[in-house]
Short mmCIF file of C-alpha atoms in Angstrom, two decimals:
data_model
loop_
_atom_site.label_atom_id
_atom_site.label_comp_id
_atom_site.label_asym_id
_atom_site.label_seq_id
_atom_site.Cartn_x
_atom_site.Cartn_y
_atom_site.Cartn_z
CA MET A 1 -19.34 14.01 12.65
CA ILE A 2 -17.28 12.83 15.90
CA LYS A 3 -15.27 14.95 18.49
CA ILE A 4 -13.37 13.41 20.79
CA ASN A 5 -12.57 15.88 23.50
CA ASN A 6 -9.69 15.53 25.87
CA VAL A 7 -10.37 12.08 26.17
CA THR A 8 -8.83 10.30 29.51
CA LYS A 9 -9.45 6.53 30.76
CA LYS A 10 -7.84 5.66 33.84
CA TYR A 11 -7.39 1.94 34.36
CA LYS A 12 -7.44 0.15 38.02
CA THR A 13 -4.63 -2.63 38.36
CA LYS A 14 -2.81 -4.38 41.15
CA LYS A 15 0.11 -2.33 40.79
CA GLY A 16 -1.89 0.85 40.30
CA GLU A 17 -3.32 3.44 37.92
CA VAL A 18 -2.94 2.79 34.32
CA ILE A 19 -3.55 5.60 31.70
CA GLY A 20 -5.00 3.55 28.35
CA VAL A 21 -5.69 7.15 27.03
CA ASP A 22 -4.20 10.35 27.81
CA ASP A 23 -5.94 13.57 27.27
CA VAL A 24 -7.04 12.69 23.49
CA SER A 25 -8.55 15.22 21.07
CA LEU A 26 -9.88 14.52 17.57
CA THR A 27 -12.34 15.30 15.03
CA ILE A 28 -13.26 12.79 12.50
CA GLU A 29 -15.31 13.71 9.74
CA LYS A 30 -18.83 13.19 8.38
CA GLY A 31 -18.47 9.92 5.93
CA GLU A 32 -14.74 10.09 6.28
CA ILE A 33 -12.44 6.87 6.72
CA PHE A 34 -10.02 7.53 9.71
CA GLY A 35 -7.02 5.23 10.47
CA ILE A 36 -5.69 5.25 13.95
CA VAL A 37 -2.42 3.09 14.50
CA GLY A 38 -0.23 2.32 16.86
CA TYR A 39 1.69 -0.50 18.69
CA SER A 40 0.00 -3.04 20.79
CA GLY A 41 -0.44 -1.20 23.88
CA ALA A 42 -0.35 2.19 22.32
CA GLY A 43 -4.26 2.44 23.81
CA LYS A 44 -6.00 3.03 20.05
CA SER A 45 -8.44 0.32 21.30
CA SER A 46 -9.33 1.95 24.08
CA LEU A 47 -9.52 4.89 22.87
CA LEU A 48 -12.14 2.79 20.02
CA ARG A 49 -14.26 1.31 22.87
CA CYS A 50 -14.54 4.89 24.26
CA MET A 51 -15.94 5.96 21.20
CA ASN A 52 -19.55 4.20 21.87
CA LEU A 53 -18.65 3.93 25.07
CA LEU A 54 -17.77 0.41 25.62
CA GLU A 55 -15.52 1.77 27.73
CA MET A 56 -16.54 4.98 29.69
CA PRO A 57 -13.76 7.61 29.71
CA THR A 58 -12.25 8.87 33.18
CA SER A 59 -12.69 12.48 31.62
CA GLY A 60 -13.14 14.04 28.56
CA SER A 61 -16.57 13.61 25.89
CA ILE A 62 -17.24 12.05 22.83
CA ILE A 63 -19.92 13.83 20.90
CA ILE A 64 -21.48 11.92 17.71
CA ASN A 65 -23.56 14.01 15.34
CA GLY A 66 -23.91 16.33 17.81
CA THR A 67 -24.90 14.33 20.61
CA ASP A 68 -22.80 13.84 23.67
CA LEU A 69 -22.54 10.21 24.30
CA THR A 70 -20.93 10.41 27.55
CA LYS A 71 -24.06 12.62 29.02
CA LEU A 72 -26.94 9.87 28.17
CA SER A 73 -29.31 7.73 30.12
CA ALA A 74 -28.40 3.87 30.13
CA LYS A 75 -31.35 3.75 27.74
CA GLU A 76 -30.30 6.72 25.57
CA LEU A 77 -27.18 5.59 25.26
CA ARG A 78 -28.68 1.94 23.92
CA LYS A 79 -30.69 3.63 21.42
CA ALA A 80 -27.94 5.74 20.13
CA ARG A 81 -24.75 2.56 20.19
CA GLN A 82 -27.98 1.30 17.53
CA LYS A 83 -26.43 3.52 15.00
CA ILE A 84 -22.84 2.68 15.72
CA GLY A 85 -21.46 -0.59 13.89
CA MET A 86 -18.14 -2.30 15.29
CA ILE A 87 -16.47 -4.97 13.67
CA PHE A 88 -14.07 -6.93 16.13
CA GLN A 89 -10.64 -8.82 15.09
CA HIS A 90 -12.20 -11.92 15.96
CA PHE A 91 -15.74 -12.63 14.31
CA TYR A 92 -17.38 -13.80 17.21
CA LEU A 93 -20.21 -15.81 15.29
CA VAL A 94 -22.37 -17.61 16.63
CA SER A 95 -21.34 -21.62 15.73
CA SER A 96 -24.49 -23.57 16.03
CA LYS A 97 -26.45 -20.36 13.68
CA THR A 98 -26.31 -20.33 10.04
CA ILE A 99 -25.14 -16.86 8.05
CA ILE A 100 -28.48 -16.36 7.67
CA GLU A 101 -29.37 -16.91 11.09
CA ASN A 102 -26.06 -14.56 12.52
CA ILE A 103 -27.43 -11.43 11.23
CA ILE A 104 -31.33 -12.21 12.05
CA PHE A 105 -29.91 -12.56 15.41
CA ALA A 106 -27.80 -8.97 14.79
CA LEU A 107 -31.06 -7.55 13.56
CA LYS A 108 -33.40 -9.08 17.09
CA ALA A 109 -31.10 -7.79 18.93
CA ALA A 110 -31.30 -4.21 17.31
CA ASP A 111 -34.93 -4.31 17.66
CA PHE A 112 -35.33 -4.20 14.07
CA PRO A 113 -39.07 -5.07 12.50
CA LYS A 114 -39.64 -8.67 12.63
CA ALA A 115 -41.33 -9.02 9.37
CA GLU A 116 -38.60 -7.18 7.25
CA ARG A 117 -35.53 -9.24 9.16
CA VAL A 118 -34.87 -12.34 6.57
CA LYS A 119 -35.03 -9.44 3.87
CA ARG A 120 -32.36 -7.23 5.56
CA ALA A 121 -30.39 -9.73 6.33
CA GLU A 122 -30.46 -10.85 2.43
CA GLU A 123 -29.36 -7.43 1.40
CA LEU A 124 -26.55 -7.24 3.58
CA LEU A 125 -25.35 -11.00 2.66
CA GLN A 126 -25.92 -9.79 -1.41
CA MET A 127 -24.28 -6.29 -0.43
CA VAL A 128 -20.97 -8.35 1.47
CA GLY A 129 -20.99 -10.73 -1.49
CA LEU A 130 -22.08 -13.70 0.52
CA ALA A 131 -25.23 -14.29 -0.96
CA ASP A 132 -24.58 -18.17 -1.69
CA LYS A 133 -23.75 -18.78 1.83
CA ARG A 134 -26.92 -17.96 3.44
CA ASP A 135 -27.50 -21.59 4.79
CA VAL A 136 -24.25 -22.60 5.46
CA TYR A 137 -22.53 -22.33 8.94
CA PRO A 138 -19.51 -20.59 10.08
CA ALA A 139 -17.15 -23.50 10.54
CA GLN A 140 -17.80 -24.11 6.56
CA LEU A 141 -16.52 -20.46 6.15
CA SER A 142 -13.07 -18.89 5.61
CA GLY A 143 -11.12 -16.07 7.86
CA GLY A 144 -12.50 -13.50 5.27
CA GLN A 145 -16.31 -14.88 4.70
CA LYS A 146 -17.07 -14.87 8.49
CA GLN A 147 -15.55 -10.97 8.66
CA ARG A 148 -17.67 -10.45 5.84
CA VAL A 149 -20.39 -11.81 7.84
CA GLY A 150 -18.79 -9.40 10.47
CA ILE A 151 -19.25 -6.46 8.45
CA ALA A 152 -22.78 -7.41 7.39
CA ARG A 153 -23.98 -7.78 11.08
CA ALA A 154 -22.52 -4.53 11.99
CA LEU A 155 -24.09 -3.18 9.06
CA ALA A 156 -27.80 -4.30 10.06
CA ASN A 157 -28.92 -1.29 11.44
CA ASN A 158 -27.73 1.01 9.13
CA PRO A 159 -25.80 2.76 11.06
CA ASP A 160 -23.99 6.13 11.01
CA VAL A 161 -20.77 5.11 12.06
CA LEU A 162 -18.79 1.70 11.36
CA LEU A 163 -16.04 1.01 14.42
CA CYS A 164 -13.37 -1.38 13.21
CA ASP A 165 -11.32 -3.26 15.96
CA GLU A 166 -7.59 -4.37 13.79
CA ALA A 167 -10.60 -6.05 11.02
CA THR A 168 -7.82 -7.57 9.55
CA SER A 169 -5.24 -8.35 12.05
CA ALA A 170 -5.88 -11.94 11.60
CA LEU A 171 -6.19 -12.43 7.95
CA ASP A 172 -3.61 -13.03 4.99
CA PRO A 173 -2.84 -10.27 2.74
CA SER A 174 -4.80 -11.11 -0.32
CA THR A 175 -7.92 -11.71 2.11
CA THR A 176 -7.06 -8.11 3.93
CA LYS A 177 -6.75 -6.26 0.52
CA SER A 178 -10.20 -7.36 -0.77
CA ILE A 179 -12.13 -6.65 3.12
CA LEU A 180 -10.08 -3.44 2.90
CA ALA A 181 -11.63 -2.85 -0.61
CA LEU A 182 -15.24 -3.90 0.61
CA LEU A 183 -14.97 -1.59 3.81
CA LYS A 184 -14.01 1.29 0.83
CA ASP A 185 -17.01 0.50 -1.34
CA ILE A 186 -19.41 0.81 1.82
CA ASN A 187 -18.17 3.87 2.58
CA GLN A 188 -18.77 5.63 -0.75
CA LYS A 189 -22.01 3.71 -1.22
CA LEU A 190 -23.58 4.11 2.13
CA GLY A 191 -21.41 7.92 3.31
CA LEU A 192 -20.77 5.78 6.11
CA THR A 193 -18.06 7.18 8.44
CA ILE A 194 -15.54 4.72 9.68
CA VAL A 195 -12.73 4.97 12.18
CA LEU A 196 -10.25 1.83 11.91
CA ILE A 197 -7.89 0.78 14.46
CA THR A 198 -4.95 -1.05 13.28
CA HIS A 199 -1.18 -1.57 13.72
CA GLU A 200 -0.45 -2.24 10.33
CA MET A 201 0.30 1.23 8.14
CA GLU A 202 -0.35 -0.65 4.86
CA VAL A 203 -3.71 -0.80 6.21
CA VAL A 204 -3.92 2.79 6.35
CA LYS A 205 -2.41 3.60 3.22
CA GLU A 206 -4.73 1.60 1.43
CA ILE A 207 -7.63 3.44 2.28
CA CYS A 208 -8.01 5.88 4.67
CA ASP A 209 -8.56 9.48 3.94
CA ARG A 210 -6.73 10.97 7.83
CA MET A 211 -5.02 9.04 10.29
CA ALA A 212 -3.57 9.77 13.95
CA VAL A 213 -0.53 7.99 15.27
CA MET A 214 -0.76 6.96 18.56
CA GLN A 215 1.87 6.16 21.43
CA ASP A 216 1.84 5.45 25.32
CA GLY A 217 -2.01 6.86 25.17
CA LYS A 218 -0.88 9.92 23.16
CA ILE A 219 -1.67 11.29 19.76
CA VAL A 220 1.76 12.12 18.84
CA GLU A 221 1.09 12.46 14.39
CA GLU A 222 -2.39 13.39 13.30
CA GLY A 223 -3.27 14.62 9.25
CA SER A 224 -3.92 13.40 5.57
CA VAL A 225 -2.42 10.04 5.03
CA TYR A 226 -0.52 11.32 1.81
CA ASP A 227 1.18 14.01 4.18
CA ILE A 228 2.52 11.86 6.47
CA PHE A 229 3.73 9.66 4.58
CA ALA A 230 5.38 12.28 2.21
CA ALA A 231 6.56 14.38 5.87
CA PRO A 232 6.17 12.23 8.81
CA GLU A 233 7.62 14.35 11.72
CA ALA A 234 6.98 12.00 15.31
CA GLU A 235 9.98 9.44 15.20
CA LEU A 236 7.48 6.48 15.84
CA THR A 237 5.83 7.70 12.11
CA LYS A 238 9.06 7.55 10.74
CA GLN A 239 9.63 4.14 11.90
CA PHE A 240 6.06 2.61 11.05
CA ILE A 241 6.58 4.38 7.24
CA GLY A 242 10.20 3.10 6.79
CA ASP A 243 8.57 -0.43 7.30
CA ILE A 244 6.67 0.19 3.87
CA LEU A 245 8.79 2.30 1.96
CA GLN A 246 12.20 -0.20 2.89
CA LEU A 247 14.74 2.68 1.28
CA ASP A 248 17.74 1.35 3.30
CA ILE A 249 20.79 1.12 1.65
CA PRO A 250 23.45 -1.31 2.95
CA GLU A 251 26.20 0.50 4.81
CA LYS A 252 28.33 -2.16 2.12
CA LEU A 253 27.25 -0.38 -1.01
CA ILE A 254 27.34 3.36 0.70
CA ARG A 255 30.93 2.38 1.57
CA GLU A 256 31.69 1.56 -2.22
CA CYS A 257 29.92 4.56 -3.56
CA GLN A 258 32.53 6.98 -4.78
CA GLY A 259 30.19 10.25 -5.65
CA THR A 260 27.43 12.02 -3.47
CA ILE A 261 24.50 10.03 -2.66
CA VAL A 262 21.02 12.09 -2.49
CA LYS A 263 17.80 10.88 -1.26
CA LEU A 264 14.53 11.98 -3.93
CA GLN A 265 11.49 12.73 -2.94
CA PHE A 266 8.85 13.62 -5.56
CA LYS A 267 5.18 14.45 -4.78
CA GLY A 268 2.08 14.39 -7.07
CA SER A 269 2.78 15.65 -10.71
CA LYS A 270 6.34 15.61 -9.58
CA ALA A 271 6.81 11.96 -9.75
CA GLY A 272 6.05 12.03 -13.39
CA GLU A 273 8.24 14.40 -14.44
CA THR A 274 12.17 13.51 -16.41
CA VAL A 275 13.76 15.82 -13.28
CA VAL A 276 16.82 13.37 -12.76
CA SER A 277 16.74 12.91 -16.80
CA ASP A 278 16.92 16.75 -17.43
CA MET A 279 19.99 17.44 -14.40
CA LEU A 280 21.93 14.52 -15.87
CA GLN A 281 21.63 17.05 -19.29
CA LEU A 282 22.24 19.94 -17.84
CA HIS A 283 25.15 19.36 -15.84
CA GLN A 284 28.77 17.78 -16.16
CA VAL A 285 27.74 14.71 -13.83
CA LYS A 286 26.68 10.92 -14.08
CA GLY A 287 24.52 9.01 -12.12
CA ASN A 288 23.70 6.23 -10.88
CA PHE A 289 20.20 4.57 -9.12
CA LEU A 290 21.05 2.93 -6.00
CA HIS A 291 17.56 2.36 -5.27
CA GLY A 292 13.76 3.95 -5.56
CA LYS A 293 9.95 3.26 -5.36
CA ILE A 294 6.67 4.81 -6.37
CA GLU A 295 4.17 4.58 -3.71
CA TYR A 296 0.18 5.23 -4.59
CA ILE A 297 -1.74 7.29 -1.68
CA GLN A 298 -5.45 7.59 -2.37
CA GLU A 299 -4.19 7.09 -6.58
CA GLU A 300 -1.86 9.88 -5.89
CA PRO A 301 2.09 8.90 -6.40
CA LEU A 302 4.37 9.47 -3.83
CA GLY A 303 8.05 9.15 -5.31
CA ILE A 304 11.47 8.47 -3.62
CA PHE A 305 14.64 7.59 -5.40
CA VAL A 306 18.27 6.87 -3.80
CA LEU A 307 20.57 8.57 -6.50
CA GLU A 308 24.62 8.49 -6.71
CA ILE A 309 25.79 11.80 -8.29
CA ILE A 310 29.88 11.85 -9.59
CA GLY A 311 31.71 14.42 -10.87
CA GLU A 312 33.32 17.66 -9.83
CA LYS A 313 32.41 18.61 -6.65
CA ASN A 314 31.36 22.17 -8.09
CA GLU A 315 29.20 20.51 -10.93
CA VAL A 316 27.42 17.97 -7.92
CA ALA A 317 26.60 20.77 -5.79
CA LYS A 318 25.05 22.36 -8.41
CA ALA A 319 23.39 19.36 -9.71
CA ILE A 320 22.02 18.74 -6.07
CA THR A 321 20.50 22.61 -6.07
CA TYR A 322 18.84 21.94 -9.29
CA LEU A 323 17.00 18.94 -7.84
CA GLN A 324 16.40 20.64 -4.71
CA ASP A 325 14.17 23.80 -6.77
CA ARG A 326 13.03 20.77 -9.12
CA THR A 327 11.47 18.97 -6.33
CA GLY A 328 11.18 20.65 -3.08
CA ASN A 329 13.00 17.80 -1.49
CA ALA A 330 16.37 16.55 -2.19
CA GLU A 331 19.10 15.40 1.06
CA VAL A 332 22.23 14.72 0.74
CA VAL A 333 23.10 11.01 2.58
CA THR A 334 26.82 11.51 2.41
CA ASP A 335 28.76 13.46 0.91
CA GLY A 336 31.45 12.00 -1.62
CA TYR A 337 34.02 15.15 -0.89
#
């Protein structure tokens, strides 16, 4: 478990003091994948670097598996860091060393027993799907393959925690999916706690269990990924989610609609029910789908649809009430009366 208690990180600049992390508290459970989302400058990378004390917090505490890292001596901190792996946006591989030599170098730095280094490096290459690249050099690898080496290197010393700082932002969408699938597989097989920093909501949706949204050094929203996607509260979170769901209706289309436009949200099993079809049979109205999408978050469906309802005012009101009762989330976008 990771407990971040009232952590603040201040930086001194020529223009004065800047607050990078502003009184942040979080609890990240053992074995979960936790995402921290925010735009550039939000403070998320500073917070991540505070987690293994690459950045010393100005105030507050970082407790990992019951140990407060901020109270350790330099020697104790070096030992504690051996159980905290880290993956970066840039791969930082040694170009003059082969792939297996890069991993052995990391094992050596972690004081891994010399006689076991080659065997351990080969196990890690097998784990990340690069056993056949054992003796090639970094320049011969794609970006995704280089990041797999970075992951293998971060796992070298059997860490309990894996910190990922924008680990997929330099990769194309297809490669990003494969890296996220690898991280999820590692999480499930090894029981690792993974903290993932990103500015891409799609990344969080893909593999995270819970998440926090950062803005100006503060946490503005926190919760399960599904709940936040289903009912975002902070304006920044709504903006992030809107970029993925993309359910904006062109103004021209709205002007041309003659009926009442309703936005529906279907959670979980509701997404598979015939709610709209039942409504059309029960009430004297016509329906016209304008937009719709079903996202799967942690394999649970979340459906959002925009529907135009046409008919007598009284019947339309009854139909909307029915939709609200069935879905629990029916919002009138424009009233046709």
